[in-house]
XYZ file of C-alpha atoms in Angstrom:
666
model
C -77.293 -99.995 66.095
C -77.419 -96.948 67.826
C -80.291 -95.354 68.701
C -81.594 -91.815 69.561
C -83.522 -91.230 72.613
C -86.529 -88.594 72.237
C -86.295 -87.148 75.696
C -83.136 -86.477 77.891
C -83.015 -89.055 80.517
C -85.068 -92.134 81.799
C -86.939 -91.516 84.761
C -86.199 -93.599 87.771
C -87.718 -91.917 90.958
C -90.305 -89.467 91.545
C -89.263 -86.149 92.826
C -89.527 -85.138 96.591
C -91.502 -82.023 96.466
C -91.029 -81.259 100.187
C -87.043 -81.326 99.346
C -86.594 -79.168 96.209
C -83.437 -77.089 96.682
C -84.750 -73.703 95.559
C -81.610 -71.410 95.073
C -82.222 -67.676 96.649
C -81.460 -65.238 94.349
C -78.828 -62.318 95.193
C -80.318 -59.114 96.176
C -78.605 -56.138 94.516
C -79.783 -52.593 95.247
C -79.120 -48.955 94.493
C -76.410 -47.448 96.725
C -77.415 -43.996 97.718
C -73.963 -42.953 97.603
C -73.409 -44.183 93.860
C -70.547 -42.610 92.677
C -72.119 -41.419 89.421
C -73.359 -38.368 91.207
C -70.394 -36.647 89.449
C -68.428 -37.729 86.546
C -66.839 -36.323 83.415
C -69.100 -36.640 80.350
C -66.829 -37.225 77.549
C -67.911 -39.490 75.099
C -66.951 -39.739 71.618
C -63.638 -38.049 71.515
C -61.122 -40.354 72.377
C -57.132 -39.998 72.455
C -54.817 -42.719 71.314
C -52.313 -41.247 74.029
C -52.489 -44.099 76.771
C -52.804 -41.990 80.203
C -50.221 -42.719 82.750
C -50.726 -45.585 84.599
C -51.041 -46.316 88.475
C -49.141 -49.190 90.146
C -52.577 -51.169 90.559
C -53.098 -54.951 90.694
C -56.016 -56.198 88.802
C -57.633 -54.468 85.636
C -57.146 -51.089 85.138
C -60.144 -50.608 82.708
C -64.065 -52.063 82.449
C -64.627 -52.585 78.825
C -68.089 -52.994 77.396
C -68.499 -54.570 73.751
C -71.784 -54.220 71.924
C -71.361 -56.942 69.378
C -74.209 -55.787 67.288
C -76.126 -57.228 64.528
C -75.061 -54.246 62.460
C -72.711 -52.107 64.438
C -70.000 -53.206 67.164
C -69.094 -50.642 69.468
C -66.166 -50.791 72.555
C -66.712 -48.178 75.610
C -64.264 -48.226 78.659
C -64.236 -46.973 82.377
C -61.290 -46.350 84.350
C -61.607 -48.497 87.101
C -58.052 -48.129 88.715
C -58.870 -45.642 91.355
C -61.479 -47.128 93.872
C -61.525 -44.188 95.643
C -62.346 -41.666 92.359
C -65.287 -39.478 93.010
C -66.128 -39.515 89.295
C -66.486 -41.897 86.458
C -64.093 -41.267 83.336
C -65.951 -43.205 80.505
C -64.832 -43.058 76.718
C -65.473 -44.966 73.494
C -63.039 -46.223 71.374
C -62.239 -44.856 68.132
C -61.824 -47.966 65.784
C -59.389 -47.872 63.048
C -60.943 -49.766 59.970
C -60.635 -49.697 56.030
C -63.408 -47.708 54.470
C -62.323 -48.310 51.113
C -58.965 -50.200 49.246
C -55.784 -48.688 50.858
C -58.233 -46.068 53.019
C -58.356 -46.094 56.660
C -60.283 -44.138 58.917
C -61.359 -43.874 62.496
C -65.003 -44.485 63.599
C -67.043 -44.928 66.860
C -68.513 -48.067 65.425
C -67.225 -51.175 63.549
C -69.769 -52.016 60.936
C -70.484 -56.019 61.838
C -69.978 -56.809 57.962
C -67.331 -59.637 56.587
C -66.409 -59.110 52.926
C -64.880 -62.179 50.893
C -63.340 -60.353 48.277
C -62.540 -61.604 44.747
C -58.452 -61.307 44.223
C -59.118 -58.824 41.418
C -60.795 -56.639 43.941
C -57.880 -55.971 45.953
C -54.196 -54.754 45.160
C -51.476 -55.842 47.283
C -50.811 -53.683 50.475
C -54.676 -52.226 50.169
C -55.737 -53.963 53.477
C -53.127 -53.118 55.654
C -54.231 -52.140 59.066
C -52.174 -50.480 62.189
C -51.602 -53.917 63.639
C -51.432 -56.038 60.425
C -50.248 -55.948 57.069
C -52.828 -58.897 56.259
C -55.594 -59.398 58.242
C -57.644 -62.639 57.942
C -60.645 -61.051 56.902
C -62.370 -57.681 55.815
C -64.640 -56.111 58.178
C -66.056 -53.121 58.686
C -67.155 -50.353 56.937
C -65.136 -51.689 53.730
C -66.930 -54.746 54.038
C -70.330 -53.060 53.980
C -69.084 -50.787 51.038
C -68.063 -53.217 48.796
C -70.973 -55.693 49.554
C -73.397 -52.946 48.445
C -71.752 -53.738 45.049
C -71.530 -57.374 45.330
C -73.541 -58.463 47.804
C -73.136 -62.602 47.125
C -69.721 -61.957 48.892
C -71.204 -59.971 51.935
C -71.561 -61.729 55.256
C -74.138 -59.834 57.311
C -76.642 -60.771 60.436
C -73.756 -63.034 61.875
C -75.390 -62.475 65.270
C -78.944 -63.350 64.334
C -77.459 -66.571 63.023
C -76.076 -67.525 66.295
C -79.570 -68.069 67.402
C -81.023 -70.106 64.628
C -81.598 -73.538 66.284
C -81.829 -75.038 62.520
C -78.059 -74.586 61.609
C -74.611 -75.583 62.656
C -73.394 -72.353 63.693
C -69.610 -73.324 63.508
C -69.994 -74.620 59.935
C -69.076 -72.505 57.042
C -72.719 -71.102 55.655
C -72.172 -67.668 55.164
C -72.873 -65.721 52.836
C -75.735 -67.735 52.707
C -76.937 -68.940 49.075
C -73.459 -67.450 47.569
C -71.723 -69.847 44.769
C -69.295 -72.090 45.153
C -66.572 -69.977 44.159
C -67.152 -67.495 47.301
C -65.201 -68.947 50.448
C -67.866 -69.422 53.020
C -67.251 -68.773 57.016
C -69.532 -69.675 60.117
C -71.531 -67.007 62.162
C -69.286 -68.111 64.849
C -66.244 -67.376 63.076
C -67.741 -64.002 61.718
C -68.220 -62.944 65.448
C -64.448 -63.787 66.077
C -63.547 -61.810 63.542
C -65.248 -58.669 64.886
C -63.936 -59.003 68.182
C -60.497 -59.647 66.833
C -60.270 -56.593 65.078
C -61.687 -54.818 68.418
C -59.172 -56.451 70.426
C -56.069 -55.520 68.081
C -57.700 -51.800 67.935
C -57.542 -51.797 71.787
C -53.921 -52.972 72.276
C -52.564 -51.072 69.379
C -53.879 -47.818 71.411
C -53.379 -49.077 74.909
C -50.113 -51.263 74.786
C -49.915 -50.969 78.363
C -53.079 -52.573 79.442
C -53.952 -55.513 77.289
C -57.707 -55.988 76.490
C -56.825 -59.785 77.719
C -56.336 -58.377 81.086
C -59.200 -55.921 81.685
C -62.609 -56.369 82.736
C -64.811 -57.474 79.807
C -68.577 -57.319 79.598
C -70.179 -58.585 76.325
C -73.714 -57.718 75.423
C -76.466 -60.013 74.181
C -79.940 -60.049 73.243
C -82.117 -60.770 76.251
C -84.046 -63.176 74.699
C -81.123 -65.327 73.824
C -80.991 -69.066 74.366
C -78.517 -70.635 76.389
C -76.914 -72.124 73.286
C -76.447 -68.288 71.690
C -75.261 -67.337 75.132
C -72.657 -70.007 75.143
C -71.563 -69.569 71.482
C -71.101 -65.610 72.024
C -68.869 -66.629 75.393
C -66.709 -69.116 73.273
C -66.392 -66.527 70.554
C -65.019 -64.103 73.672
C -62.891 -66.907 74.800
C -61.182 -67.637 71.308
C -59.833 -64.072 71.136
C -58.522 -64.547 74.727
C -61.164 -62.731 76.674
C -61.616 -65.457 79.164
C -62.820 -63.309 81.710
C -65.489 -61.803 79.703
C -69.150 -61.846 81.250
C -72.639 -61.493 79.176
C -75.303 -58.825 79.995
C -78.332 -58.283 78.315
C -78.601 -55.492 76.016
C -81.935 -53.766 77.283
C -80.201 -53.990 80.770
C -77.097 -52.407 79.270
C -79.204 -49.247 77.642
C -80.809 -48.742 81.209
C -77.255 -48.569 82.774
C -76.260 -46.092 80.024
C -79.227 -44.291 80.794
C -78.502 -44.062 84.605
C -74.617 -43.103 84.073
C -75.587 -40.370 81.655
C -77.871 -39.270 84.190
C -74.910 -38.122 86.348
C -76.373 -39.365 89.837
C -79.832 -37.532 88.884
C -81.739 -41.087 87.623
C -83.407 -41.301 91.163
C -85.059 -38.144 90.212
C -86.754 -39.499 87.334
C -87.597 -42.791 88.721
C -89.885 -43.679 91.656
C -90.511 -46.839 93.498
C -93.436 -48.621 91.753
C -92.318 -47.334 88.435
C -92.448 -50.060 85.411
C -89.566 -49.015 82.995
C -90.519 -50.690 79.320
C -87.253 -50.827 77.233
C -87.825 -51.201 73.566
C -84.672 -51.923 71.658
C -84.953 -51.823 67.891
C -81.633 -52.758 66.381
C -80.551 -53.675 62.583
C -81.862 -57.559 63.182
C -83.704 -58.068 66.485
C -86.540 -56.404 68.338
C -85.796 -56.686 71.896
C -88.332 -56.220 74.767
C -87.929 -55.763 78.722
C -89.367 -54.693 81.891
C -87.554 -53.472 84.633
C -89.367 -52.534 87.950
C -88.359 -50.004 90.476
C -88.404 -51.412 94.308
C -87.400 -50.002 97.756
C -85.039 -52.486 99.306
C -83.686 -51.377 102.700
C -84.671 -47.841 102.128
C -82.809 -47.505 98.968
C -84.174 -47.807 95.401
C -83.715 -50.810 93.621
C -83.888 -52.113 90.014
C -85.081 -55.815 89.022
C -85.651 -57.000 85.381
C -88.866 -58.928 85.572
C -89.505 -59.752 82.243
C -88.014 -60.456 78.569
C -89.493 -60.937 75.462
C -89.172 -63.632 72.691
C -86.335 -63.633 70.306
C -87.721 -61.347 67.592
C -86.003 -61.346 64.216
C -87.432 -57.951 63.021
C -85.722 -54.576 62.749
C -83.807 -52.359 60.383
C -82.905 -55.173 58.064
C -86.221 -55.895 57.735
C -87.142 -52.150 56.785
C -84.525 -51.939 54.331
C -85.903 -55.162 52.538
C -89.366 -53.659 52.652
C -88.150 -50.144 51.044
C -86.364 -52.445 48.313
C -89.211 -54.369 47.297
C -91.143 -51.235 46.979
C -88.687 -49.758 44.477
C -88.277 -53.048 42.572
C -92.017 -52.806 42.224
C -91.760 -49.064 41.053
C -88.762 -50.250 38.644
C -90.553 -53.111 36.967
C -93.583 -50.996 36.570
C -91.749 -48.420 34.793
C -90.495 -50.765 32.292
C -87.298 -52.519 33.661
C -87.024 -56.189 33.606
C -87.515 -58.346 36.697
C -84.980 -57.778 38.903
C -82.674 -60.911 39.765
C -82.171 -61.897 43.566
C -78.534 -60.408 43.521
C -80.083 -56.850 42.229
C -82.505 -57.068 45.030
C -79.627 -57.632 47.368
C -77.782 -54.664 45.873
C -80.917 -52.556 46.135
C -81.216 -53.567 49.575
C -78.146 -52.038 50.660
C -78.598 -48.638 48.950
C -82.150 -48.352 50.497
C -80.622 -48.948 53.938
C -78.136 -45.879 53.174
C -80.991 -43.902 51.574
C -83.168 -44.568 54.658
C -80.454 -43.197 57.014
C -80.119 -40.228 54.761
C -83.869 -39.281 54.954
C -84.389 -40.063 58.756
C -81.034 -38.159 59.636
C -81.899 -35.176 57.241
C -85.214 -33.240 57.497
C -83.888 -31.364 54.201
C -83.590 -34.534 52.236
C -86.888 -35.778 50.451
C -85.478 -37.760 47.515
C -82.508 -39.690 47.745
C -80.845 -41.353 44.173
C -80.894 -45.239 44.314
C -78.404 -46.764 41.644
C -78.904 -50.706 41.167
C -76.240 -52.536 39.133
C -77.282 -54.181 36.044
C -75.776 -56.620 33.556
C -74.513 -54.242 30.737
C -71.126 -53.617 28.714
C -70.689 -49.998 30.300
C -70.857 -48.562 33.892
C -73.671 -46.247 32.821
C -75.482 -48.350 30.476
C -75.168 -51.276 33.490
C -76.893 -49.403 36.217
C -80.739 -48.852 36.822
C -81.862 -45.604 38.344
C -84.532 -44.607 40.534
C -85.188 -42.602 43.999
C -86.437 -43.147 47.490
C -88.615 -40.586 48.604
C -89.586 -39.438 52.130
C -93.112 -40.332 51.412
C -92.068 -43.972 50.513
C -90.189 -44.091 53.866
C -93.037 -43.014 55.963
C -95.709 -44.800 54.163
C -93.696 -48.228 54.005
C -91.950 -48.235 57.501
C -94.537 -46.208 59.936
C -97.487 -47.986 58.440
C -95.733 -51.398 57.932
C -93.695 -51.484 60.934
C -95.362 -49.284 63.732
C -98.730 -49.264 62.823
C -101.578 -48.020 65.363
C -103.203 -51.252 67.155
C -105.342 -52.093 70.023
C -103.650 -53.426 73.395
C -104.781 -56.809 72.834
C -103.368 -57.172 68.796
C -101.213 -60.524 68.292
C -98.759 -60.957 65.537
C -100.057 -62.658 62.622
C -99.145 -66.268 62.460
C -99.514 -67.872 58.881
C -99.273 -71.402 57.563
C -95.468 -71.847 56.440
C -94.913 -73.764 53.095
C -93.354 -77.552 53.468
C -90.506 -76.586 51.630
C -88.391 -73.384 51.619
C -85.048 -71.900 50.918
C -82.476 -72.051 53.897
C -82.110 -68.290 55.573
C -83.098 -67.022 59.163
C -86.543 -67.385 60.709
C -87.544 -63.998 60.507
C -90.753 -62.674 62.486
C -93.823 -63.563 60.153
C -95.589 -60.204 61.076
C -93.473 -56.981 60.375
C -95.698 -54.825 62.854
C -93.515 -54.132 65.758
C -96.552 -52.306 67.850
C -98.361 -56.011 67.536
C -95.227 -58.014 69.281
C -95.156 -55.122 71.793
C -99.000 -55.530 72.655
C -98.512 -59.182 72.533
C -95.532 -59.192 75.044
C -97.344 -56.380 77.733
C -100.506 -58.852 77.425
C -98.433 -61.946 78.207
C -96.354 -60.243 80.851
C -99.511 -59.015 83.320
C -98.454 -61.170 86.175
C -94.987 -60.115 85.845
C -95.107 -57.869 89.214
C -97.182 -60.653 91.090
C -94.466 -61.195 93.420
C -93.026 -57.364 93.497
C -93.895 -55.705 96.663
C -95.524 -52.254 96.158
C -96.334 -52.660 92.692
C -100.155 -53.245 91.530
C -102.435 -53.165 88.400
C -105.745 -51.695 88.503
C -108.437 -54.312 88.265
C -109.353 -53.636 84.986
C -105.805 -53.885 83.386
C -105.834 -56.129 80.590
C -101.832 -55.823 79.930
C -98.994 -54.772 82.250
C -98.845 -51.047 82.336
C -95.371 -49.103 82.049
C -94.728 -45.817 83.439
C -91.659 -44.953 81.825
C -90.241 -46.080 78.535
C -86.549 -46.045 77.542
C -85.912 -46.551 73.702
C -82.686 -48.041 72.199
C -81.313 -48.995 69.127
C -80.209 -47.278 65.693
C -83.599 -47.500 64.250
C -85.259 -45.326 66.853
C -82.852 -42.792 66.411
C -85.586 -41.542 63.753
C -87.802 -38.811 65.739
C -91.120 -39.900 63.609
C -90.369 -43.407 64.915
C -89.920 -42.887 68.409
C -92.961 -40.691 68.709
C -95.172 -43.052 66.882
C -93.842 -45.822 69.262
C -94.771 -43.660 72.246
C -98.065 -42.495 70.933
C -99.299 -46.257 70.375
C -98.370 -47.127 73.891
C -99.761 -43.981 75.610
C -102.849 -44.801 73.568
C -103.249 -48.283 75.159
C -102.783 -46.565 78.927
C -105.471 -44.079 77.955
C -107.991 -46.588 77.094
C -107.478 -48.254 80.238
C -107.510 -44.708 82.417
C -103.983 -45.389 83.307
C -101.172 -42.556 83.564
C -99.214 -42.038 80.420
C -95.854 -43.358 80.254
C -93.053 -40.812 80.233
C -90.190 -40.947 77.886
C -86.506 -41.473 79.596
C -83.966 -39.640 77.610
C -80.471 -38.650 77.219
C -78.770 -41.686 76.048
C -76.986 -42.243 72.478
C -78.956 -44.873 70.705
C -75.831 -46.070 68.938
C -73.423 -46.201 71.730
C -75.788 -46.598 74.525
C -75.279 -50.674 74.871
C -71.503 -50.571 75.070
C -71.691 -47.468 77.530
C -73.956 -49.184 79.691
C -72.075 -52.825 79.797
C -69.094 -50.550 80.536
C -70.619 -48.957 83.173
C -71.969 -52.416 84.477
C -68.506 -53.600 84.923
C -67.939 -50.587 87.021
C -70.832 -51.167 89.190
C -69.766 -54.756 89.877
C -67.010 -53.136 91.708
C -69.423 -51.641 93.964
C -69.203 -48.247 92.806
C -73.010 -47.983 91.367
C -76.325 -49.136 91.178
C -76.950 -52.858 89.676
C -80.209 -54.232 88.063
C -81.274 -57.622 89.657
C -81.834 -59.913 86.956
C -80.720 -63.444 86.891
C -81.913 -65.848 84.056
C -84.261 -64.217 81.505
C -86.588 -67.560 81.422
C -87.277 -70.736 83.605
C -85.338 -73.383 82.106
C -86.269 -77.343 81.953
C -84.893 -80.444 80.857
C -87.305 -83.377 79.146
C -87.412 -86.317 80.802
C -88.475 -89.469 79.220
C -90.777 -91.961 81.280
C -90.124 -95.673 81.382
C -93.329 -97.394 79.934
C -94.003 -100.334 78.077
C -94.120 -99.993 74.455
C -97.664 -99.097 73.346
C -98.175 -99.228 69.066
C -98.646 -95.638 67.723
C -97.475 -93.838 70.938
C -94.203 -92.660 72.060
C -93.136 -92.477 75.824
C -94.377 -89.531 77.570
C -92.141 -86.627 78.145
C -91.970 -84.659 81.474
C -90.195 -81.135 82.132
C -87.850 -80.941 84.690
C -87.140 -77.298 85.907
C -83.242 -77.105 86.127
C -83.111 -73.197 86.467
C -86.071 -70.950 87.758
C -86.483 -67.538 86.148
C -84.111 -65.327 87.893
C -81.641 -67.514 89.064
C -78.818 -65.533 89.649
C -75.270 -65.707 87.843
C -72.635 -67.613 90.129
C -75.166 -69.655 91.673
C -75.683 -73.607 91.150
C -77.841 -76.324 92.799
C -77.779 -79.984 92.959
C -81.020 -82.537 92.972
C -79.225 -85.710 95.007
C -82.401 -87.273 95.623
C -83.521 -87.492 92.034
C -82.107 -90.525 90.312
C -82.095 -90.823 86.486
C -80.906 -93.193 83.893
C -78.527 -91.613 81.656
C -77.305 -93.225 78.385
C -73.462 -92.840 77.150
C -71.449 -94.080 74.412
C -74.219 -93.682 71.548
C -75.821 -90.784 70.088
C -78.905 -89.226 72.131
C -81.200 -86.515 71.772
C -81.597 -83.706 74.940
C -84.472 -81.682 74.820
C -85.060 -78.574 76.566
C -87.755 -75.780 77.240
C -88.174 -72.422 78.332
C -90.718 -70.567 79.888
C -91.007 -66.606 80.504
C -94.374 -66.804 82.072
C -93.995 -69.604 84.924
C -92.368 -67.911 87.628
C -93.654 -70.154 90.456
C -91.633 -73.019 89.266
C -88.321 -73.921 91.416
C -85.634 -76.214 90.606
C -86.852 -79.490 90.707
C -90.661 -78.880 89.734
C -91.898 -81.547 87.362
C -94.558 -80.702 84.834
C -96.521 -83.704 83.338
C -98.347 -81.468 80.867
C -98.551 -77.539 79.993
C -100.498 -75.081 77.519
C -98.316 -74.398 74.254
C -98.010 -70.777 75.510
C -96.255 -71.711 78.753
C -93.228 -73.566 77.223
C -91.515 -73.255 74.388
C -89.230 -75.933 73.081
C -85.739 -74.933 72.232
C -83.426 -76.495 70.152
C -82.641 -80.152 70.732
C -79.085 -81.223 71.472
C -77.807 -84.349 69.915
C -74.654 -85.629 71.686
C -72.519 -88.758 72.336
C -71.503 -88.988 75.785
C -68.091 -90.298 76.575
C -68.437 -94.042 77.691
C -65.402 -93.525 80.310
C -64.700 -97.441 80.785
C -68.224 -98.281 80.274
C -70.224 -99.932 77.907
C -71.807 -98.570 74.475
C -75.422 -97.909 75.430
C -74.647 -98.589 79.034
C -77.459 -96.554 81.488
C -75.838 -94.950 84.434
C -77.516 -94.024 87.386
C -76.858 -90.053 87.806
C -78.550 -87.181 89.741
C -78.213 -83.619 88.266
C -76.981 -80.544 89.198
C -77.476 -77.256 87.202
C -75.471 -74.063 87.159
C -75.306 -70.071 86.016
C -71.858 -69.177 85.700
C -70.518 -65.954 86.393
C -70.276 -65.390 82.595
C -73.970 -65.791 82.387
C -74.377 -68.968 80.705
C -76.072 -72.044 81.591
C -74.723 -75.462 82.724
C -76.145 -78.908 83.186
C -74.404 -81.645 84.636
C -75.181 -85.473 85.255
C -73.395 -86.788 88.273
C -72.744 -90.722 88.851
C -74.303 -91.838 92.041
C -71.885 -94.686 92.241
C -68.809 -92.736 91.902
C -69.331 -89.114 91.539
C -68.061 -88.817 87.766
C -69.659 -85.976 85.588
C -70.824 -85.441 82.277
C -71.608 -81.902 81.038
C -74.419 -81.272 78.811
C -72.812 -78.631 76.141
C -75.345 -75.968 75.284
C -73.439 -75.151 71.915
C -73.636 -78.667 70.445
C -76.569 -78.312 67.770
C -77.856 -80.958 65.304
C -76.408 -79.839 61.684
């Protein structure tokens, strides 16, 4: 009978700490002759005419793709002339259906997929410039149709990619849809958005197909290795084999650098700690980037990232929906059904955006579909007010809290419906306070930066905001005010706000600039892995009633391990089980910075290591017996793409087994 391991490998020998192979990180600093000093600042206005191409070898463009929770954006930089003195960067206008038979061009592709009923769409009404019959309805038409029939709408596919409790390649979306609605996987939805972007590009640039360009695809800094691998696989499935991954907060900072037209050095000093706060449709992403001096030049180093927090604009829309639900029921309406709450949530999203973008808008009519015989008789009507938006969103999501505040953790019910693991506490400021307190030691190894003795949290000196939620001035003002109140209480200087980026387009623009910087033409941020990663090693011990074998955590990638580097542990011998199902346990730490490759932990505190999703897999026998234990040593690799790989190598003949990070238990 097959058995399931609780660890990853059986331990065979003790690690020789004196011979740990610690991979040095690549040092990347700013170029004082950064060619971003002068460049064209064209932005949203994009011509569909392909410019005259130079006779060049290699990619013509560096393309950045923001595969967002609620919107996707594609930006590009011309890299055909290595001697050019200016950056020519643009944003692709994306043709998409906004209603049956209606095509419009927009800078953003809404990250929604709609499974239409056959009666909703007539023949010829889904035609796009590159196909008469697209496989899926994506973009603005999906969001618009989904507002009326939310049970057919796929949303937040990106958030599902990082859900450890589901098979991301299984057809599970729309979540809780009835059987008659065809479902797709989070992975396939992501592929559908990328396919639309690729087709739009190739239609407008037939001489420079996207598969032949440099591609940078952005992901949340907090994405785990499995989610990164799934994102990379989605890119490969549409022909983007050369795509690399970049953390979204870094991309936002790259955009700020590019937008500054070379003036960024006048707004950043050695010793600065830049706090990047990215609040998008589905997630809150936090990062700290230090400004250092390296060989006389300014350098940028990402020193910390936050947890994967499913908290953003979607939560705000839902909060407003439940506020209006209570108001409708108080006014005498029957209890709203779940599908009506979904429709109300989409209506609140549009109402919220109208109020936050228009200072003249105080009341927005909200119409909720109802079961009735006539169109008018079958609707419920209410309104969303500015006071409701301010009270629910500002007080609920951005409250004034102390710097030592922590997000509330509530006891969970034993049974719950399937869905995304949303943050339990909606207060973004609490998550931010916890992050800054937890990362107080993030600058210990950074020369030239120190904290005051009385500091209880790391003190940012500058703040860069990103994400559609923070476009609202009152939100950004409130967030900065809370951070500065914490600094003032510890007699630290106020953090200044870095401005000048388009919060909707910054991530894609920054990703395109990153590809340009990789050619040696601009400043690069030193980053590497956003956490230290460990694999569980099960100890060999006699059976003891009621006691499972002890698990040790072996460091396979230290914090900051750079892309394109690898390391082997040839003197560490392990037993690898092949031919039967086994469980591989992985851990991550965003605070243990001193661990190097090969460090083995026998015990750790709950706040030091976070267990990631367990991977279940059957490794091929390769002419061996089922259940045979093979003597192996390990090698780890952070690919140029930005994904983590782990390989077990036979000590007898060099045969290798790769542990796939995108394999999850269903």
